[in-house]
PDB file of C-alpha atoms and ligand atoms in Angstrom:
ATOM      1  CA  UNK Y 789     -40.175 -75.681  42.820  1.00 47.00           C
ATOM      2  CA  UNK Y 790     -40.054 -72.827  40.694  1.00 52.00           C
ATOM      3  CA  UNK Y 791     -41.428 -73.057  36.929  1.00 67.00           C
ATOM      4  CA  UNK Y 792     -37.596 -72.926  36.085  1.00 90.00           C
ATOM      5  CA  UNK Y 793     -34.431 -75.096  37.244  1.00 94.00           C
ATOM      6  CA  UNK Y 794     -32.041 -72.170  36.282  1.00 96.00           C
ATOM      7  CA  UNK Y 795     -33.502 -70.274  38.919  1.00 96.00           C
ATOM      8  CA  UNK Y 796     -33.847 -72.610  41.264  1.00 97.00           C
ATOM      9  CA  UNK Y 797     -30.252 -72.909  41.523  1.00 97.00           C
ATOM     10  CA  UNK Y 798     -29.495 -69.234  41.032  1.00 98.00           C
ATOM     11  CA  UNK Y 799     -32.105 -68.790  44.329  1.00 97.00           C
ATOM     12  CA  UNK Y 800     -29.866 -72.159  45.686  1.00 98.00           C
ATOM     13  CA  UNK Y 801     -26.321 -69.467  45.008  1.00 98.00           C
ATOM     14  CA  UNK Y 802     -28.049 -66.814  46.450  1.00 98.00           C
ATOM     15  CA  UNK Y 803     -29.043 -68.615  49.909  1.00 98.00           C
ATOM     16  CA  UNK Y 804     -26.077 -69.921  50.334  1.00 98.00           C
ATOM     17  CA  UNK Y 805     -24.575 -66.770  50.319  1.00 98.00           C
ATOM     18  CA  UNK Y 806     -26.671 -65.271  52.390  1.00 98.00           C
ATOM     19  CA  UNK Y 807     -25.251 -67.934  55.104  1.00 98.00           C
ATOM     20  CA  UNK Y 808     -21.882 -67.181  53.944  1.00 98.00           C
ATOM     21  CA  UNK Y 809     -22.426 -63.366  54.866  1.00 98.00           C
ATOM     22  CA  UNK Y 810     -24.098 -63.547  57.994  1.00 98.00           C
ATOM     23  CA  UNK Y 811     -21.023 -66.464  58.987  1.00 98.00           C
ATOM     24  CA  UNK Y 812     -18.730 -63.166  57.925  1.00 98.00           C
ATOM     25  CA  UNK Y 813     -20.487 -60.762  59.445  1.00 98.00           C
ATOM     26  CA  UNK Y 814     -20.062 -62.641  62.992  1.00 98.00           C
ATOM     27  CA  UNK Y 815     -16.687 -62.963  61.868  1.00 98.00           C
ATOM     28  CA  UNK Y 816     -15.963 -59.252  61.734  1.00 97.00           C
ATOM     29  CA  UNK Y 817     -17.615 -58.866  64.611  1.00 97.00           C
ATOM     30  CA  UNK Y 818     -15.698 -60.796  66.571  1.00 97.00           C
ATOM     31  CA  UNK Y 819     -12.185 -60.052  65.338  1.00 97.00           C
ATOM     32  CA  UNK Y 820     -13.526 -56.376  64.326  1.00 97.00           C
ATOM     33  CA  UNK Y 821     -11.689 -56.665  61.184  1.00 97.00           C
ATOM     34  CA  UNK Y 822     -12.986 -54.659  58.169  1.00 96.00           C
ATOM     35  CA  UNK Y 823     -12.009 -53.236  54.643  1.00 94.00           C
ATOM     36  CA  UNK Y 824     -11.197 -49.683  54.197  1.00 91.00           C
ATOM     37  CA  UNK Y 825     -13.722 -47.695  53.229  1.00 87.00           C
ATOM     38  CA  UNK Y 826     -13.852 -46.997  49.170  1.00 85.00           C
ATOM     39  CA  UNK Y 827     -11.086 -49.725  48.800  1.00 91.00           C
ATOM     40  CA  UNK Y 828     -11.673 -52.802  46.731  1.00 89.00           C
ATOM     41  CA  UNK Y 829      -7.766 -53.034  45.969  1.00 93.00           C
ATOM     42  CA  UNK Y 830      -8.162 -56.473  46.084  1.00 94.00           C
ATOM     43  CA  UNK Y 831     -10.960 -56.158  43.104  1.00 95.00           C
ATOM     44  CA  UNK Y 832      -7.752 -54.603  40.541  1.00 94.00           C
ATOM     45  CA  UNK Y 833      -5.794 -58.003  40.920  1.00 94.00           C
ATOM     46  CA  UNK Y 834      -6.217 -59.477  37.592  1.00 93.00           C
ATOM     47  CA  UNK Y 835      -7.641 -62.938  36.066  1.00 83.00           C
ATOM     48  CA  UNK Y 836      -9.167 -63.352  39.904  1.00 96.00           C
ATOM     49  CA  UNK Y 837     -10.384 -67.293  39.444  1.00 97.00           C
ATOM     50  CA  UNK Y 838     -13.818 -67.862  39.508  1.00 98.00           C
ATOM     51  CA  UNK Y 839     -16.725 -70.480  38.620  1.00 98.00           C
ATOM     52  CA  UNK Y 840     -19.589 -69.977  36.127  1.00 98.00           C
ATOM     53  CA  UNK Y 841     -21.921 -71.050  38.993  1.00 98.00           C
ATOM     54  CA  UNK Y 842     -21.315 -67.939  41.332  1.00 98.00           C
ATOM     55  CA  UNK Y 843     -22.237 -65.668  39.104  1.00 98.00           C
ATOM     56  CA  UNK Y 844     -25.241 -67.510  38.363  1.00 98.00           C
ATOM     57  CA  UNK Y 845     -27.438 -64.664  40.122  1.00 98.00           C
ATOM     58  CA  UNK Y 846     -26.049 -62.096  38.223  1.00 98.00           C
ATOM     59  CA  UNK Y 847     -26.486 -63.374  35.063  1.00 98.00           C
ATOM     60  CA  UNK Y 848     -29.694 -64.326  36.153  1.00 98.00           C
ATOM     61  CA  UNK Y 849     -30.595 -60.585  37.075  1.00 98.00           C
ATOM     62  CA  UNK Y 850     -29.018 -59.532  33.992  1.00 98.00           C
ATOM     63  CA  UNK Y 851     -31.812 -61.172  31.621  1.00 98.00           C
ATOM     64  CA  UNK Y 852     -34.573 -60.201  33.895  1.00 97.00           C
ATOM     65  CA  UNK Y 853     -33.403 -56.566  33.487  1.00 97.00           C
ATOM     66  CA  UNK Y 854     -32.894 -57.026  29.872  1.00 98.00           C
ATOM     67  CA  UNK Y 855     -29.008 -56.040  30.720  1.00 98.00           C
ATOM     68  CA  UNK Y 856     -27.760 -59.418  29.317  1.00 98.00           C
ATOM     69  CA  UNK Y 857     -26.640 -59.056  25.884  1.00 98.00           C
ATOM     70  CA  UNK Y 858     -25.083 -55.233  26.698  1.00 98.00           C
ATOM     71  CA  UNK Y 859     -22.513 -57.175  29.010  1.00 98.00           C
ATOM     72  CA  UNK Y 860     -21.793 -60.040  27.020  1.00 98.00           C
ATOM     73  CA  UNK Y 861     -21.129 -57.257  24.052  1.00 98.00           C
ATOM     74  CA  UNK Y 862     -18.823 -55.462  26.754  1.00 97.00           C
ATOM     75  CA  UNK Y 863     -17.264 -58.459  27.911  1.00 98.00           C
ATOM     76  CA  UNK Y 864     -16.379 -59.997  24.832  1.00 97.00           C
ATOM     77  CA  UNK Y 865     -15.098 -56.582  23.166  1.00 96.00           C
ATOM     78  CA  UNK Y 866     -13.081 -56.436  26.412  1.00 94.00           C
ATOM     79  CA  UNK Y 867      -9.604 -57.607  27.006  1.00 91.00           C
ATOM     80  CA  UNK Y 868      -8.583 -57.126  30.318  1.00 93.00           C
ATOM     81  CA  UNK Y 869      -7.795 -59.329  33.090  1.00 94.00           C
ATOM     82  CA  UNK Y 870      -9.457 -57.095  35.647  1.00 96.00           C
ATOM     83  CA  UNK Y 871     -12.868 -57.818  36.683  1.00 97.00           C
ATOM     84  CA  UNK Y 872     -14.866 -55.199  34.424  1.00 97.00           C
ATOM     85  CA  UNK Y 873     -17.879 -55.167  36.871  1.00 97.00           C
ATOM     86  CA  UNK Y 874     -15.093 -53.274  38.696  1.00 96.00           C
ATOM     87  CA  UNK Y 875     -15.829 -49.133  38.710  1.00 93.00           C
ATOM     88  CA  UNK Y 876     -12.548 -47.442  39.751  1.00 89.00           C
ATOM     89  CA  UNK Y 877     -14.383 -44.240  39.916  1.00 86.00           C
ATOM     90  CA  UNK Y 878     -17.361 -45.241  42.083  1.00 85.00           C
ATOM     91  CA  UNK Y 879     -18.150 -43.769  45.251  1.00 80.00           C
ATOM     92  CA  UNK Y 880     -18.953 -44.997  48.922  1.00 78.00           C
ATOM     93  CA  UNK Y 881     -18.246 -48.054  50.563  1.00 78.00           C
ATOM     94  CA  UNK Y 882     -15.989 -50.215  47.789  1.00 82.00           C
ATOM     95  CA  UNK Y 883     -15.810 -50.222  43.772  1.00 90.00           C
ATOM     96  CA  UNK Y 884     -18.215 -53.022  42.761  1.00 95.00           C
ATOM     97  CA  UNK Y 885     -20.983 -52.045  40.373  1.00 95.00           C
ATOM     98  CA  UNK Y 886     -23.014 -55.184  41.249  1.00 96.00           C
ATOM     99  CA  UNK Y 887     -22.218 -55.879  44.945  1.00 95.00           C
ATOM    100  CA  UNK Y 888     -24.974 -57.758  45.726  1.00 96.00           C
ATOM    101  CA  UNK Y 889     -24.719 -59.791  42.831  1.00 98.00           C
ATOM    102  CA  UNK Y 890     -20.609 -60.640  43.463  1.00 97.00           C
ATOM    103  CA  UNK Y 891     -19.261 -63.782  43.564  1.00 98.00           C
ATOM    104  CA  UNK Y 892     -18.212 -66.311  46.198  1.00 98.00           C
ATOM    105  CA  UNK Y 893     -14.400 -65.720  45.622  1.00 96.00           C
ATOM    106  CA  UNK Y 894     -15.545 -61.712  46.227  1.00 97.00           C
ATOM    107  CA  UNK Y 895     -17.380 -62.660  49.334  1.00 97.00           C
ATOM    108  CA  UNK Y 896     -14.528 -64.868  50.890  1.00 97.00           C
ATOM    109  CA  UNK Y 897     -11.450 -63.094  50.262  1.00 95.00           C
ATOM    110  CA  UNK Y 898     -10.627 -61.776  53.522  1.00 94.00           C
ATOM    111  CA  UNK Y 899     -12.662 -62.954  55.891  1.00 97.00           C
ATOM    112  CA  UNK Y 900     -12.177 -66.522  55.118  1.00 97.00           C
ATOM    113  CA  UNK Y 901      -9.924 -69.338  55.975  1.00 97.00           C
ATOM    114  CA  UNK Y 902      -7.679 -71.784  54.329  1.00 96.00           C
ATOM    115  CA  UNK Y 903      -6.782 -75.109  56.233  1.00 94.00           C
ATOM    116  CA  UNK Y 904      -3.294 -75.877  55.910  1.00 91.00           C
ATOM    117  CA  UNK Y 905      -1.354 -79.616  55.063  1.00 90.00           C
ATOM    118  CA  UNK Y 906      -1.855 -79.736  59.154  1.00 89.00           C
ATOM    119  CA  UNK Y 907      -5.246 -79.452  59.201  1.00 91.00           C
ATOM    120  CA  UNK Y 908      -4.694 -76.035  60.901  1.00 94.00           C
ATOM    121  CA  UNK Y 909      -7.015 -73.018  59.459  1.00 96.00           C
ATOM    122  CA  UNK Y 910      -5.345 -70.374  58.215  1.00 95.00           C
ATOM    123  CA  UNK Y 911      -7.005 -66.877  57.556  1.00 95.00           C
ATOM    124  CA  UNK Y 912      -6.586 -65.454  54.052  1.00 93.00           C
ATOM    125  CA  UNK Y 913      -6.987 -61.815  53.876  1.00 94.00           C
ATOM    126  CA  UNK Y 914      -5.130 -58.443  52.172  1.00 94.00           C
ATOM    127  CA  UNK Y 915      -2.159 -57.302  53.032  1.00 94.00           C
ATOM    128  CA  UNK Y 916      -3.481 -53.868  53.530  1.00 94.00           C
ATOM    129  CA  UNK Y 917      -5.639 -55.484  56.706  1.00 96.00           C
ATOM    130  CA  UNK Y 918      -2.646 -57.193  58.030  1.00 95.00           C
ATOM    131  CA  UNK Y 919      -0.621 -54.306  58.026  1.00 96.00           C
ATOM    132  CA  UNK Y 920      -2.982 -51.672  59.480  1.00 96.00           C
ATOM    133  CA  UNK Y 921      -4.830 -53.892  61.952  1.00 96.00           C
ATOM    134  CA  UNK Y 922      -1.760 -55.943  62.999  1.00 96.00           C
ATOM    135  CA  UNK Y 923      -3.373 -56.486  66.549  1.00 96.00           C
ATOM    136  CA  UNK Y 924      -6.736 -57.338  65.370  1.00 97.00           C
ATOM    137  CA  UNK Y 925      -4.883 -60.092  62.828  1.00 97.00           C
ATOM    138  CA  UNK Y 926      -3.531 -60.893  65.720  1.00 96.00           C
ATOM    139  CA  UNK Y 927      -6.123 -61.877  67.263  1.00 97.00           C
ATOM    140  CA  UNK Y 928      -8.042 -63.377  64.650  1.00 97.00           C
ATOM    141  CA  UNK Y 929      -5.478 -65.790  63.832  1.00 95.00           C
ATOM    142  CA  UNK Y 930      -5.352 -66.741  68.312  1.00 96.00           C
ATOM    143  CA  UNK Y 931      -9.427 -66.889  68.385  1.00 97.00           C
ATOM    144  CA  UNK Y 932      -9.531 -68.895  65.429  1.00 97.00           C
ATOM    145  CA  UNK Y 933      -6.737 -72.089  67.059  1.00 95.00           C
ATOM    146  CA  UNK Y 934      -9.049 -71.136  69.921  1.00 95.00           C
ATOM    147  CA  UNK Y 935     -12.088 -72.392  67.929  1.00 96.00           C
ATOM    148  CA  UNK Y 936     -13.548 -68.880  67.027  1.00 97.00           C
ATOM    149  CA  UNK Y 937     -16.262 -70.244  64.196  1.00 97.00           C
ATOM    150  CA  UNK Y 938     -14.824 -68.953  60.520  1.00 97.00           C
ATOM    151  CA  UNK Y 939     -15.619 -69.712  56.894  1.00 98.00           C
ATOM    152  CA  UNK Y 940     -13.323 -72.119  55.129  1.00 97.00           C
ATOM    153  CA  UNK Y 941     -13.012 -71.480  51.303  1.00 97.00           C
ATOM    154  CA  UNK Y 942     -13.075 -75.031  50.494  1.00 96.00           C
ATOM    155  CA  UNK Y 943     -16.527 -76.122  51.864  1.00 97.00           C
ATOM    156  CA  UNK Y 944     -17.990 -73.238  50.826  1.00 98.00           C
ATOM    157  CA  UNK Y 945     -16.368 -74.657  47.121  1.00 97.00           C
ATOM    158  CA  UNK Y 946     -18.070 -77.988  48.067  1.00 97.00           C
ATOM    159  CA  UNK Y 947     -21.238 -76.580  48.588  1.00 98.00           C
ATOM    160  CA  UNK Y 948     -21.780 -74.452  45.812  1.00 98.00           C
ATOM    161  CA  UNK Y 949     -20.525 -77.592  43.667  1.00 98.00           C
ATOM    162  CA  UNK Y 950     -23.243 -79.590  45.187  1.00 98.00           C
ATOM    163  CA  UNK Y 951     -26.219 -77.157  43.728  1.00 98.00           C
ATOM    164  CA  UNK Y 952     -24.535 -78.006  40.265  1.00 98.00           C
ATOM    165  CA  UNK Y 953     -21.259 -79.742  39.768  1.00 98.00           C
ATOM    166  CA  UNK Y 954     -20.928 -78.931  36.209  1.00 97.00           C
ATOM    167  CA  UNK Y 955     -21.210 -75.485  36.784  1.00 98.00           C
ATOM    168  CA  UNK Y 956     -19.352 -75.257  39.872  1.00 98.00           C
ATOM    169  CA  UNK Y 957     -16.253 -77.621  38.731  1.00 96.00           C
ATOM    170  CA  UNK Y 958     -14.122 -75.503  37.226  1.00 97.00           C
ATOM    171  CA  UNK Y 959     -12.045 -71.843  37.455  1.00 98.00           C
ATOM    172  CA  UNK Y 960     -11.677 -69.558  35.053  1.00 98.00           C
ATOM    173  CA  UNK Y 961     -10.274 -65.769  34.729  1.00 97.00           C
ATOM    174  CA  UNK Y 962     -13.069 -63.926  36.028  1.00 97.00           C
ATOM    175  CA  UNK Y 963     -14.522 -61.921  32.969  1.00 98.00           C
ATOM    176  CA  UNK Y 964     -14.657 -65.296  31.039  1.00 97.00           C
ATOM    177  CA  UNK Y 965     -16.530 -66.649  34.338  1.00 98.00           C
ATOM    178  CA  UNK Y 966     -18.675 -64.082  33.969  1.00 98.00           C
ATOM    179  CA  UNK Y 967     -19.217 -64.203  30.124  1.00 98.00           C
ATOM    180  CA  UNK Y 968     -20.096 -67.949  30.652  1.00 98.00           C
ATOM    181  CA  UNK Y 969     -22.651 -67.508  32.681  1.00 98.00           C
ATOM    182  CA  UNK Y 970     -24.472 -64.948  31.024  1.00 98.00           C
ATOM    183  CA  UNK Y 971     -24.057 -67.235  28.084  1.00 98.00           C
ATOM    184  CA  UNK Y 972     -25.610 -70.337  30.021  1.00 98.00           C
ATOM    185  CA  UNK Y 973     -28.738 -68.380  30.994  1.00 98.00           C
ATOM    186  CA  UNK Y 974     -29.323 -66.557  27.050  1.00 97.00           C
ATOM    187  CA  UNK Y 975     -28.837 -70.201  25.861  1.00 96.00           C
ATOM    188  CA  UNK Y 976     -31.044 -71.707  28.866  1.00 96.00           C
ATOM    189  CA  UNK Y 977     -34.281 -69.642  27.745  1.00 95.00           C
ATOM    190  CA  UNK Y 978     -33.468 -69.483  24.113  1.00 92.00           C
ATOM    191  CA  UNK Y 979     -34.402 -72.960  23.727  1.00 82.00           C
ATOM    192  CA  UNK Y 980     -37.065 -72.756  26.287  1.00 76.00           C
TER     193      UNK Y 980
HETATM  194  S1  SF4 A 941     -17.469 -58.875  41.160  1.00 84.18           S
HETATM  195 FE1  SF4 A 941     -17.247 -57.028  42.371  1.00 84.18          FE
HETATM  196  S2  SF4 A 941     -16.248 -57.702  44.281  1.00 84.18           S
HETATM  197 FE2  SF4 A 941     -15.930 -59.300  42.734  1.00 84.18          FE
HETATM  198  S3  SF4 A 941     -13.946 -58.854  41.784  1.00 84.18           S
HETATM  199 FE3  SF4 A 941     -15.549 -57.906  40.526  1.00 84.18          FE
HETATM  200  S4  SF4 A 941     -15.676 -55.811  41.326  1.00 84.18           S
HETATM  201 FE4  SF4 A 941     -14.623 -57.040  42.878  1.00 84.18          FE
END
């Protein structure tokens, strides 16, 4: 136990992430699907859903750099719908600005799976890897019926919502996801 619950469950987010990547990582490996390099198209779709509780860590990280109150000020003098830890002018690998610190919806898309109203998992990924790995889709979609181990959105969902339900229980746009949890932590050790 840590001297603070906050942090316990932003360590909590954090492991469970770390499963979730390594899970994708085998995935990729496997199926040897991948993003394009310098990408994150799928980062510019706007009011991407997402709970307070995955971006725990961040906000989290935030206050111990004393970065928290310059991104709530950005964030609430900010209208758009696009995620505005999003840097469209960024260089290398994708366009995040906090990459480790993205959330579970970030780490997912793509490399995850859906079950269907057959029970049957379904892989949700960007149309950009469907069209220019067509065979490797392919295949992804005949290892997984096979039984090829992939991460399913949902219990991923569950899980996080078991470190804290509250937290964890419901969407919002993503900039207000992230505003609330910045909130939660200033509040947390302002009356600490
Ligand atoms: S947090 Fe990062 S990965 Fe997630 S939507 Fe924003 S820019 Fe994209």
């Amino acid at each position: 136990m840590t001297d603070d619950e906050l942090t316990d469950k932003g360590k909590a987010v954090q492991l469970l992430f770390t499963q979730l990547d390594a899970s994708i990582a085998s995935f990729q490996k496997n199926t040897t699907l991948h993003c394009q390099l310098g990408c994150g198209k799928c980062c510019f779709k706007p009011d991407i859903e997402a709970t307070v509780l995955e971006f725990l860590p961040w906000a989290l990280y935030l206050y111990r750099q004393h970065q928290a109150e310059e991104w709530l000020e950005k964030l609430n003098q900010s209208d758009s719908s696009v995620c505005l830890i999003l840097n469209p002018t960024q260089e290398g690998a994708g366009l995040c600005s906090q990459y480790s610190y993205r959330g579970l919806i970030c780490r997912l898309f793509g490399y995850a799976a859906r079950t269907n109203k057959y029970g049957k998992k379904e892989l949700v990924t960007c149309t950009i890897i469907k069209d220019e790995q067509k065979n490797a889709f392919k295949n992804a979609h005949e290892q997984i019926a096979l039984g090829l181990p992939v991460p399913v959105m949902h219990e991923y969902y569950l899980q996080l919502a078991s470190i804290d339900f509250d937290l964890a229980r419901e969407f919002f746009p993503i900039n207000i996801a992230l505003r609330k949890a910045i909130e939660k932590v200033l509040s947390y050790y302002a009356y600490r």
